[in-house]
XYZ file of C-alpha atoms in Angstrom:
103
model
C 5.643 -21.837 8.325
C 2.549 -23.839 9.228
C -0.840 -22.600 8.144
C -3.152 -21.285 10.831
C -6.468 -19.536 10.418
C -6.460 -15.848 11.319
C -9.041 -15.512 14.062
C -8.174 -12.324 15.903
C -8.362 -8.821 14.404
C -4.576 -8.417 14.708
C -4.001 -11.660 12.779
C -6.466 -10.609 10.084
C -4.808 -7.222 9.744
C -1.405 -8.955 9.491
C -2.705 -11.098 6.619
C -4.118 -8.044 4.906
C -0.764 -6.268 5.261
C 1.081 -9.350 3.960
C -1.049 -9.214 0.817
C -0.491 -5.481 0.394
C 3.278 -5.830 0.876
C 3.572 -8.716 -1.582
C 1.508 -6.825 -4.145
C 3.461 -3.586 -3.665
C 6.741 -5.389 -4.342
C 5.376 -6.983 -7.507
C 3.728 -3.793 -8.771
C 6.952 -1.876 -8.234
C 9.138 -4.496 -9.944
C 6.867 -5.559 -12.789
C 3.939 -3.166 -13.094
C 0.237 -3.765 -12.628
C -0.335 -5.903 -15.709
C 2.542 -8.304 -15.063
C 1.744 -8.816 -11.367
C -0.725 -11.690 -11.492
C -2.971 -12.696 -8.641
C -1.162 -16.042 -8.476
C 2.153 -14.283 -7.883
C 0.677 -11.935 -5.293
C -0.751 -14.777 -3.195
C 2.451 -16.753 -3.633
C 4.464 -13.787 -2.379
C 2.143 -13.417 0.611
C 2.250 -17.146 1.335
C -1.530 -17.462 1.072
C -4.126 -19.143 -1.117
C -6.450 -17.396 -3.563
C -9.390 -18.259 -1.320
C -7.702 -16.447 1.559
C -6.913 -13.492 -0.691
C -10.597 -13.131 -1.587
C -11.509 -12.934 2.094
C -9.595 -9.661 2.228
C -9.846 -8.140 -1.258
C -12.126 -8.375 -4.320
C -9.340 -8.244 -6.911
C -5.728 -7.292 -7.493
C -7.013 -3.975 -8.826
C -8.615 -3.346 -5.419
C -5.234 -4.020 -3.815
C -3.586 -1.584 -6.228
C -6.163 1.106 -5.403
C -5.642 0.541 -1.672
C -1.898 0.981 -2.142
C -2.501 4.107 -4.216
C -4.745 5.654 -1.556
C -2.276 4.764 1.176
C 0.609 6.286 -0.759
C -1.380 9.438 -1.458
C -2.269 9.780 2.229
C 1.390 9.464 3.227
C 2.402 11.982 0.579
C -0.167 14.602 1.609
C 0.664 14.170 5.306
C 4.362 14.651 4.570
C 3.645 17.684 2.372
C 1.508 19.302 5.078
C 4.233 18.613 7.638
C 6.888 20.238 5.452
C 4.749 23.274 4.592
C 3.415 23.947 8.122
C 6.418 26.037 9.267
C 5.931 28.265 6.218
C 2.186 28.891 6.636
C 1.153 32.317 5.445
C 4.255 32.835 3.322
C 3.758 33.528 -0.338
C 6.881 31.945 -1.807
C 6.207 29.960 -5.009
C 9.801 28.689 -5.155
C 9.540 27.266 -1.637
C 6.230 25.614 -2.506
C 7.612 24.018 -5.666
C 10.817 22.875 -3.948
C 8.867 21.323 -1.061
C 6.428 19.649 -3.450
C 9.235 18.150 -5.530
C 11.109 16.971 -2.437
C 7.982 15.227 -1.129
C 7.320 13.633 -4.502
C 10.868 12.283 -4.645
C 10.535 10.740 -1.183
């Protein structure tokens, strides 16, 4: 792959997503402490300078992934609970919560 500067918003968002994906894989496999910035940029196929155009630190990337995951989880939980609105069934609530957590 030849290097080309990201000029358009779609290209910039693609780079940002490449960084997030590379970091997510490393965090999942090795944990936050073992996933160095060098390995994240290597996985994304970018330089450190490019990384810093999108994020302040690897911790910022981790927090972005955490927020994104939480948003997906809450959306899925709301979706699963919507058909049961108004019902007072603690077992259903716990089962749905656990199912969403496992996803």
